[in-house]
Each structure stands twice: as C-alpha cells, then as structure tokens.
PDB file of C-alpha atoms and ligand atoms in Angstrom:
ATOM      1  CA  MET A   1     102.173  87.948 108.483  1.00 95.00           C
ATOM      2  CA  LYS A   2     105.888  87.190 108.866  1.00 97.00           C
ATOM      3  CA  ILE A   3     108.112  89.272 106.639  1.00 98.00           C
ATOM      4  CA  LEU A   4     111.861  89.531 106.122  1.00 98.00           C
ATOM      5  CA  LEU A   5     113.715  92.514 104.756  1.00 98.00           C
ATOM      6  CA  ILE A   6     117.090  91.895 103.153  1.00 97.00           C
ATOM      7  CA  GLY A   7     119.437  94.575 101.843  1.00 96.00           C
ATOM      8  CA  ILE A   8     122.749  96.324 102.387  1.00 94.00           C
ATOM      9  CA  GLN A   9     123.111  99.096 104.902  1.00 90.00           C
ATOM     10  CA  GLY A  10     121.603 102.210 103.330  1.00 90.00           C
ATOM     11  CA  SER A  11     119.070 100.263 101.261  1.00 94.00           C
ATOM     12  CA  GLY A  12     116.130 101.715 103.199  1.00 94.00           C
ATOM     13  CA  LYS A  13     115.202  98.560 105.106  1.00 95.00           C
ATOM     14  CA  SER A  14     114.462 100.266 108.397  1.00 94.00           C
ATOM     15  CA  THR A  15     112.414 103.025 106.734  1.00 96.00           C
ATOM     16  CA  GLN A  16     110.347 100.475 104.828  1.00 97.00           C
ATOM     17  CA  GLY A  17     110.225  98.139 107.829  1.00 97.00           C
ATOM     18  CA  ASN A  18     108.733 100.846 110.018  1.00 97.00           C
ATOM     19  CA  PHE A  19     106.177 101.768 107.327  1.00 97.00           C
ATOM     20  CA  LEU A  20     105.170  98.141 106.936  1.00 97.00           C
ATOM     21  CA  SER A  21     104.932  97.707 110.678  1.00 97.00           C
ATOM     22  CA  GLU A  22     102.499 100.601 110.885  1.00 97.00           C
ATOM     23  CA  LYS A  23     100.507  99.583 107.832  1.00 96.00           C
ATOM     24  CA  LEU A  24     100.119  95.944 108.838  1.00 96.00           C
ATOM     25  CA  ASN A  25     100.015  96.636 112.561  1.00 96.00           C
ATOM     26  CA  ILE A  26     102.705  94.108 113.418  1.00 97.00           C
ATOM     27  CA  PRO A  27     105.978  94.778 115.251  1.00 97.00           C
ATOM     28  CA  TYR A  28     109.284  95.607 113.589  1.00 97.00           C
ATOM     29  CA  LEU A  29     112.403  93.874 114.876  1.00 97.00           C
ATOM     30  CA  SER A  30     115.937  94.793 113.832  1.00 97.00           C
ATOM     31  CA  THR A  31     118.874  92.662 114.970  1.00 96.00           C
ATOM     32  CA  GLY A  32     121.225  95.608 114.338  1.00 94.00           C
ATOM     33  CA  HIS A  33     119.166  97.608 116.829  1.00 94.00           C
ATOM     34  CA  ILE A  34     119.240  94.782 119.387  1.00 95.00           C
ATOM     35  CA  PHE A  35     123.025  94.536 119.075  1.00 95.00           C
ATOM     36  CA  ARG A  36     123.514  98.304 119.358  1.00 94.00           C
ATOM     37  CA  GLU A  37     121.561  98.191 122.633  1.00 95.00           C
ATOM     38  CA  LEU A  38     123.582  95.211 123.917  1.00 95.00           C
ATOM     39  CA  ALA A  39     126.778  97.087 123.016  1.00 95.00           C
ATOM     40  CA  LYS A  40     125.899  99.749 125.596  1.00 96.00           C
ATOM     41  CA  GLU A  41     126.127  97.234 128.443  1.00 95.00           C
ATOM     42  CA  LYS A  42     129.182  97.593 130.618  1.00 95.00           C
ATOM     43  CA  SER A  43     130.086  93.905 130.679  1.00 95.00           C
ATOM     44  CA  ILE A  44     132.411  91.548 128.859  1.00 94.00           C
ATOM     45  CA  ASP A  45     129.579  90.527 126.523  1.00 92.00           C
ATOM     46  CA  GLY A  46     128.652  94.158 125.923  1.00 95.00           C
ATOM     47  CA  ARG A  47     132.223  94.978 125.048  1.00 96.00           C
ATOM     48  CA  PHE A  48     132.470  92.048 122.649  1.00 96.00           C
ATOM     49  CA  VAL A  49     129.274  93.132 120.867  1.00 96.00           C
ATOM     50  CA  LYS A  50     130.502  96.718 120.668  1.00 96.00           C
ATOM     51  CA  GLU A  51     133.861  95.776 119.170  1.00 96.00           C
ATOM     52  CA  THR A  52     132.270  93.403 116.687  1.00 96.00           C
ATOM     53  CA  ILE A  53     129.578  95.734 115.376  1.00 95.00           C
ATOM     54  CA  ASN A  54     131.820  98.791 115.309  1.00 93.00           C
ATOM     55  CA  ALA A  55     134.252  96.883 113.105  1.00 94.00           C
ATOM     56  CA  GLY A  56     131.426  95.870 110.751  1.00 93.00           C
ATOM     57  CA  PHE A  57     131.939  92.159 111.434  1.00 96.00           C
ATOM     58  CA  LEU A  58     129.043  89.793 111.957  1.00 96.00           C
ATOM     59  CA  MET A  59     128.096  88.481 115.372  1.00 97.00           C
ATOM     60  CA  PRO A  60     128.470  84.693 115.773  1.00 97.00           C
ATOM     61  CA  ASP A  61     125.555  82.722 114.313  1.00 97.00           C
ATOM     62  CA  ASN A  62     124.745  80.742 117.483  1.00 96.00           C
ATOM     63  CA  MET A  63     124.501  83.859 119.648  1.00 95.00           C
ATOM     64  CA  THR A  64     122.433  85.694 117.026  1.00 97.00           C
ATOM     65  CA  ILE A  65     120.032  82.783 116.526  1.00 97.00           C
ATOM     66  CA  LYS A  66     119.491  82.432 120.269  1.00 96.00           C
ATOM     67  CA  ILE A  67     118.795  86.140 120.738  1.00 95.00           C
ATOM     68  CA  VAL A  68     116.326  86.270 117.842  1.00 95.00           C
ATOM     69  CA  ASN A  69     114.483  83.158 119.025  1.00 95.00           C
ATOM     70  CA  ASP A  70     114.238  84.584 122.545  1.00 95.00           C
ATOM     71  CA  TYR A  71     112.677  87.758 121.161  1.00 93.00           C
ATOM     72  CA  LEU A  72     110.288  85.974 118.833  1.00 95.00           C
ATOM     73  CA  ASN A  73     108.991  83.828 121.685  1.00 94.00           C
ATOM     74  CA  ARG A  74     107.523  86.941 123.255  1.00 96.00           C
ATOM     75  CA  ALA A  75     103.765  87.344 122.970  1.00 96.00           C
ATOM     76  CA  VAL A  76     103.968  90.565 120.909  1.00 96.00           C
ATOM     77  CA  TYR A  77     105.508  88.672 117.986  1.00 96.00           C
ATOM     78  CA  LYS A  78     102.920  85.885 118.042  1.00 93.00           C
ATOM     79  CA  ASN A  79     100.817  87.269 115.199  1.00 92.00           C
ATOM     80  CA  GLY A  80     103.695  88.255 112.975  1.00 96.00           C
ATOM     81  CA  TYR A  81     106.588  90.614 112.575  1.00 98.00           C
ATOM     82  CA  ILE A  82     108.837  92.487 110.187  1.00 98.00           C
ATOM     83  CA  LEU A  83     112.369  91.192 110.586  1.00 97.00           C
ATOM     84  CA  ASP A  84     115.261  93.424 109.478  1.00 97.00           C
ATOM     85  CA  GLY A  85     118.836  92.142 109.437  1.00 95.00           C
ATOM     86  CA  PHE A  86     118.183  88.490 110.197  1.00 97.00           C
ATOM     87  CA  PRO A  87     118.772  85.883 108.765  1.00 97.00           C
ATOM     88  CA  ARG A  88     121.991  87.205 107.334  1.00 96.00           C
ATOM     89  CA  THR A  89     123.930  83.990 106.732  1.00 97.00           C
ATOM     90  CA  LEU A  90     122.944  80.646 105.247  1.00 97.00           C
ATOM     91  CA  VAL A  91     123.444  79.007 108.655  1.00 97.00           C
ATOM     92  CA  GLN A  92     120.971  81.462 110.200  1.00 97.00           C
ATOM     93  CA  ALA A  93     118.463  81.007 107.366  1.00 97.00           C
ATOM     94  CA  LYS A  94     118.594  77.223 107.599  1.00 96.00           C
ATOM     95  CA  SER A  95     118.284  77.078 111.364  1.00 95.00           C
ATOM     96  CA  PHE A  96     115.379  79.506 111.497  1.00 94.00           C
ATOM     97  CA  ASN A  97     112.262  77.431 111.946  1.00 87.00           C
ATOM     98  CA  GLU A  98     109.556  80.052 111.530  1.00 91.00           C
ATOM     99  CA  LYS A  99     107.296  79.792 108.504  1.00 92.00           C
ATOM    100  CA  LEU A 100     107.761  83.069 106.653  1.00 96.00           C
ATOM    101  CA  ASP A 101     105.257  84.634 104.269  1.00 97.00           C
ATOM    102  CA  LYS A 102     107.540  86.879 102.259  1.00 97.00           C
ATOM    103  CA  ALA A 103     111.194  87.905 101.951  1.00 98.00           C
ATOM    104  CA  PHE A 104     111.921  91.224 100.252  1.00 98.00           C
ATOM    105  CA  TYR A 105     115.345  91.924  98.832  1.00 98.00           C
ATOM    106  CA  ILE A 106     115.642  95.697  98.571  1.00 98.00           C
ATOM    107  CA  LYS A 107     118.313  96.034  95.922  1.00 97.00           C
ATOM    108  CA  VAL A 108     120.546  99.093  95.925  1.00 97.00           C
ATOM    109  CA  SER A 109     124.023  99.420  94.391  1.00 96.00           C
ATOM    110  CA  ASP A 110     127.000  99.753  96.745  1.00 94.00           C
ATOM    111  CA  LYS A 111     127.663 103.194  95.286  1.00 94.00           C
ATOM    112  CA  GLU A 112     124.140 104.446  95.979  1.00 93.00           C
ATOM    113  CA  ALA A 113     124.222 103.037  99.538  1.00 91.00           C
ATOM    114  CA  LEU A 114     127.566 104.699 100.297  1.00 90.00           C
ATOM    115  CA  TRP A 115     126.278 107.951  98.871  1.00 89.00           C
ATOM    116  CA  ARG A 116     123.177 107.834 101.066  1.00 88.00           C
ATOM    117  CA  LEU A 117     125.106 106.907 104.202  1.00 86.00           C
ATOM    118  CA  ALA A 118     127.576 109.734 103.612  1.00 82.00           C
ATOM    119  CA  GLY A 119     124.661 112.162 103.551  1.00 81.00           C
ATOM    120  CA  ARG A 120     123.173 111.080 106.885  1.00 80.00           C
ATOM    121  CA  ASP A 121     123.113 113.736 109.564  1.00 76.00           C
ATOM    122  CA  GLU A 122     123.161 111.600 112.680  1.00 80.00           C
ATOM    123  CA  TYR A 123     126.454 110.167 113.869  1.00 77.00           C
ATOM    124  CA  ARG A 124     126.665 106.519 114.818  1.00 81.00           C
ATOM    125  CA  GLU A 125     129.722 104.884 116.271  1.00 84.00           C
ATOM    126  CA  ASP A 126     129.319 101.806 114.068  1.00 85.00           C
ATOM    127  CA  GLU A 127     129.067 103.824 110.861  1.00 85.00           C
ATOM    128  CA  THR A 128     132.699 104.565 110.056  1.00 86.00           C
ATOM    129  CA  LEU A 129     133.502 104.227 106.358  1.00 87.00           C
ATOM    130  CA  LYS A 130     135.672 101.213 107.130  1.00 89.00           C
ATOM    131  CA  ALA A 131     132.865  99.421 109.024  1.00 90.00           C
ATOM    132  CA  ILE A 132     130.306 100.245 106.333  1.00 90.00           C
ATOM    133  CA  LYS A 133     132.584  98.886 103.591  1.00 91.00           C
ATOM    134  CA  LYS A 134     133.215  95.732 105.622  1.00 92.00           C
ATOM    135  CA  ARG A 135     129.454  95.280 106.108  1.00 91.00           C
ATOM    136  CA  ILE A 136     128.835  95.707 102.377  1.00 93.00           C
ATOM    137  CA  ASP A 137     131.609  93.199 101.515  1.00 93.00           C
ATOM    138  CA  LEU A 138     130.178  90.689 103.981  1.00 94.00           C
ATOM    139  CA  PHE A 139     126.719  91.230 102.535  1.00 95.00           C
ATOM    140  CA  HIS A 140     127.935  90.140  99.087  1.00 95.00           C
ATOM    141  CA  GLU A 141     129.946  87.285 100.482  1.00 95.00           C
ATOM    142  CA  VAL A 142     127.655  85.732 103.091  1.00 96.00           C
ATOM    143  CA  THR A 143     124.192  87.284 102.798  1.00 96.00           C
ATOM    144  CA  LEU A 144     123.556  87.168  99.036  1.00 95.00           C
ATOM    145  CA  PRO A 145     123.541  83.323  99.064  1.00 95.00           C
ATOM    146  CA  ILE A 146     120.407  83.402 101.229  1.00 97.00           C
ATOM    147  CA  LEU A 147     118.478  84.944  98.323  1.00 97.00           C
ATOM    148  CA  ASP A 148     118.519  81.611  96.500  1.00 96.00           C
ATOM    149  CA  PHE A 149     117.370  79.921  99.673  1.00 97.00           C
ATOM    150  CA  TYR A 150     114.239  82.105  99.827  1.00 97.00           C
ATOM    151  CA  LYS A 151     113.773  81.981  96.052  1.00 97.00           C
ATOM    152  CA  ASP A 152     113.631  78.198  96.277  1.00 97.00           C
ATOM    153  CA  LEU A 153     110.987  78.504  98.986  1.00 96.00           C
ATOM    154  CA  GLY A 154     109.000  80.672  96.554  1.00 97.00           C
ATOM    155  CA  ILE A 155     108.738  83.661  98.892  1.00 97.00           C
ATOM    156  CA  LEU A 156     111.413  86.030  97.542  1.00 98.00           C
ATOM    157  CA  ALA A 157     110.525  89.334  95.870  1.00 98.00           C
ATOM    158  CA  GLU A 158     113.205  91.635  94.514  1.00 98.00           C
ATOM    159  CA  ILE A 159     112.518  95.338  94.950  1.00 98.00           C
ATOM    160  CA  ASP A 160     114.257  98.178  93.134  1.00 98.00           C
ATOM    161  CA  GLY A 161     115.506 100.168  96.114  1.00 97.00           C
ATOM    162  CA  GLU A 162     116.859 103.044  94.047  1.00 97.00           C
ATOM    163  CA  ARG A 163     113.434 104.609  93.493  1.00 97.00           C
ATOM    164  CA  THR A 164     111.801 107.144  95.811  1.00 96.00           C
ATOM    165  CA  ILE A 165     110.732 105.994  99.267  1.00 96.00           C
ATOM    166  CA  ALA A 166     107.061 106.045  98.205  1.00 97.00           C
ATOM    167  CA  GLU A 167     107.775 104.032  95.045  1.00 98.00           C
ATOM    168  CA  VAL A 168     109.745 101.450  96.995  1.00 98.00           C
ATOM    169  CA  SER A 169     106.811 101.111  99.419  1.00 97.00           C
ATOM    170  CA  GLU A 170     104.410 100.698  96.486  1.00 97.00           C
ATOM    171  CA  GLN A 171     106.503  97.903  95.027  1.00 97.00           C
ATOM    172  CA  ILE A 172     106.533  96.123  98.392  1.00 97.00           C
ATOM    173  CA  TYR A 173     102.789  96.549  98.984  1.00 96.00           C
ATOM    174  CA  SER A 174     102.020  95.233  95.489  1.00 96.00           C
ATOM    175  CA  HIS A 175     103.412  91.867  96.579  1.00 96.00           C
ATOM    176  CA  LEU A 176     101.275  91.716  99.683  1.00 93.00           C
ATOM    177  CA  ASN A 177      97.854  91.891  98.073  1.00 72.00           C
TER     178      ASN A 177
HETATM  179  P1  AMP B   1     122.639  96.466 110.927  1.00 55.85           P
HETATM  180  O1  AMP B   1     122.110  97.662 111.647  1.00 55.85           O
HETATM  181  O2  AMP B   1     121.586  95.502 110.483  1.00 55.85           O
HETATM  182  O3  AMP B   1     123.588  96.829 109.818  1.00 55.85           O
HETATM  183  O4  AMP B   1     123.501  95.651 112.004  1.00 55.85           O
HETATM  184  C1  AMP B   1     124.578  96.240 112.690  1.00 55.85           C
HETATM  185  C2  AMP B   1     125.551  95.174 113.130  1.00 55.85           C
HETATM  186  O5  AMP B   1     124.910  94.235 114.000  1.00 55.85           O
HETATM  187  C3  AMP B   1     126.129  94.325 112.019  1.00 55.85           C
HETATM  188  O6  AMP B   1     127.258  94.923 111.407  1.00 55.85           O
HETATM  189  C4  AMP B   1     126.521  93.060 112.768  1.00 55.85           C
HETATM  190  O7  AMP B   1     127.715  93.249 113.510  1.00 55.85           O
HETATM  191  C5  AMP B   1     125.400  92.919 113.763  1.00 55.85           C
HETATM  192  N1  AMP B   1     124.297  92.097 113.219  1.00 55.85           N
HETATM  193  C6  AMP B   1     123.032  92.497 112.928  1.00 55.85           C
HETATM  194  N2  AMP B   1     122.296  91.483 112.483  1.00 55.85           N
HETATM  195  C7  AMP B   1     123.107  90.395 112.472  1.00 55.85           C
HETATM  196  C8  AMP B   1     122.940  89.030 112.110  1.00 55.85           C
HETATM  197  N3  AMP B   1     121.770  88.569 111.652  1.00 55.85           N
HETATM  198  N4  AMP B   1     124.002  88.203 112.227  1.00 55.85           N
HETATM  199  C9  AMP B   1     125.179  88.633 112.690  1.00 55.85           C
HETATM  200  N5  AMP B   1     125.417  89.905 113.053  1.00 55.85           N
HETATM  201  C10 AMP B   1     124.389  90.791 112.948  1.00 55.85           C
END
C-alpha cells in the first residue's frame, strides 16, 4: 500500500503517519525529517538545507525529487510506504512515477495549526513563528493545487483534522477497508 499524507504543519500528519505505519506494517517516510537530518551536515549543501528549512522556504524540486527517489529505491520501501511532506508542489506530483493507492488531505485551519504549534513543548530550530507562517502561506499557494491532481486520479480523501487524534485515525482507516 502506497499512501500520501497532505496537510499543513500542525495538522497531525506525522502522528497519523506513524500510526498508519504501525497498523499496516509499512515504513513511514517524511521529507521534512530527511531535510532536518541533512541540515546537520557540516558542508555547503548542509548549510543550504539548514538556511532553507529554517526560513520555511521549500527546497528545490529537482533536489527533493532525487532524494525521495533514492530513498524509495531501497528495499524496505518495496512493499509500500506512508509518505509525509512529498509531493508538495505540482511539479513534484507530476514527476513522481509511483502508483499511489490513496492520498489523504488532513484538513486543519491555519488558526488551529498555529494554536497547536504554539503549545508544543519541544523546541525546533525550524519552528519560529515566521518560518511556520511562511510554510502555511506556501502550502496554500503551491501545495493546495496538488489536491485537484489527486482528486482527478480518484485517490484523494479529505479528512477533518480538527477532531481528536483517535477520530482522525478512524476517518483515515474507514477509507482503507
Ligand atoms: P516539514 O517537516 O514537512 O514541514 O518540512 C520541513 C521543511 O523541509 C520544509 O519547510 C521545506 O523546507 C522542506 N521540505 C520538506 N518536504 C519538502 C518537499 N516535498 N519539497 C520541498 N521542500 C520540502
């Protein structure tokens, strides 16, 4: 099973992605996580990634597509995966050649997401208010158009992300049976 999770930061994608990964016994892959790891590297590339993600900007499509394809070629992803944070632009969606089973859009208002992120205990360098707002703006501008792309493929399901964690999971599972 190959599943995509789409949603703004704070929508609960990684929580739901990890649940799904456990339930379906397939790996979870987050491009945000990959980039945060790359940002730790003490090299010119590492520095570029760090500056880009900390500002809330998107990484270039060609670099992102190459990294994701390299990961997905690994044997562990052969039988499926839960993908969080990719594709995030129409260019990425169109160039991604994998046949996906389902794309979930976990819908949460900007206000609710900001509220949740403000209440998080852990500190992350890329979670300044400015970067979060930039990420949310970019989501509306460049990521929302991919919903129509997956709707046209007949694999999009919209999930009300403002319910409890358990209720959000239930909604997702109901589409998988
Ligand atoms: P996330 O944890 O998904 O919010 O991702 C953190 C940061 O990683 C984003 O703000 C982007 O800078 C970068 N990133 C993650 N996924 C992508 C993607 N598919 N395309 C471009 N940049 C990405």
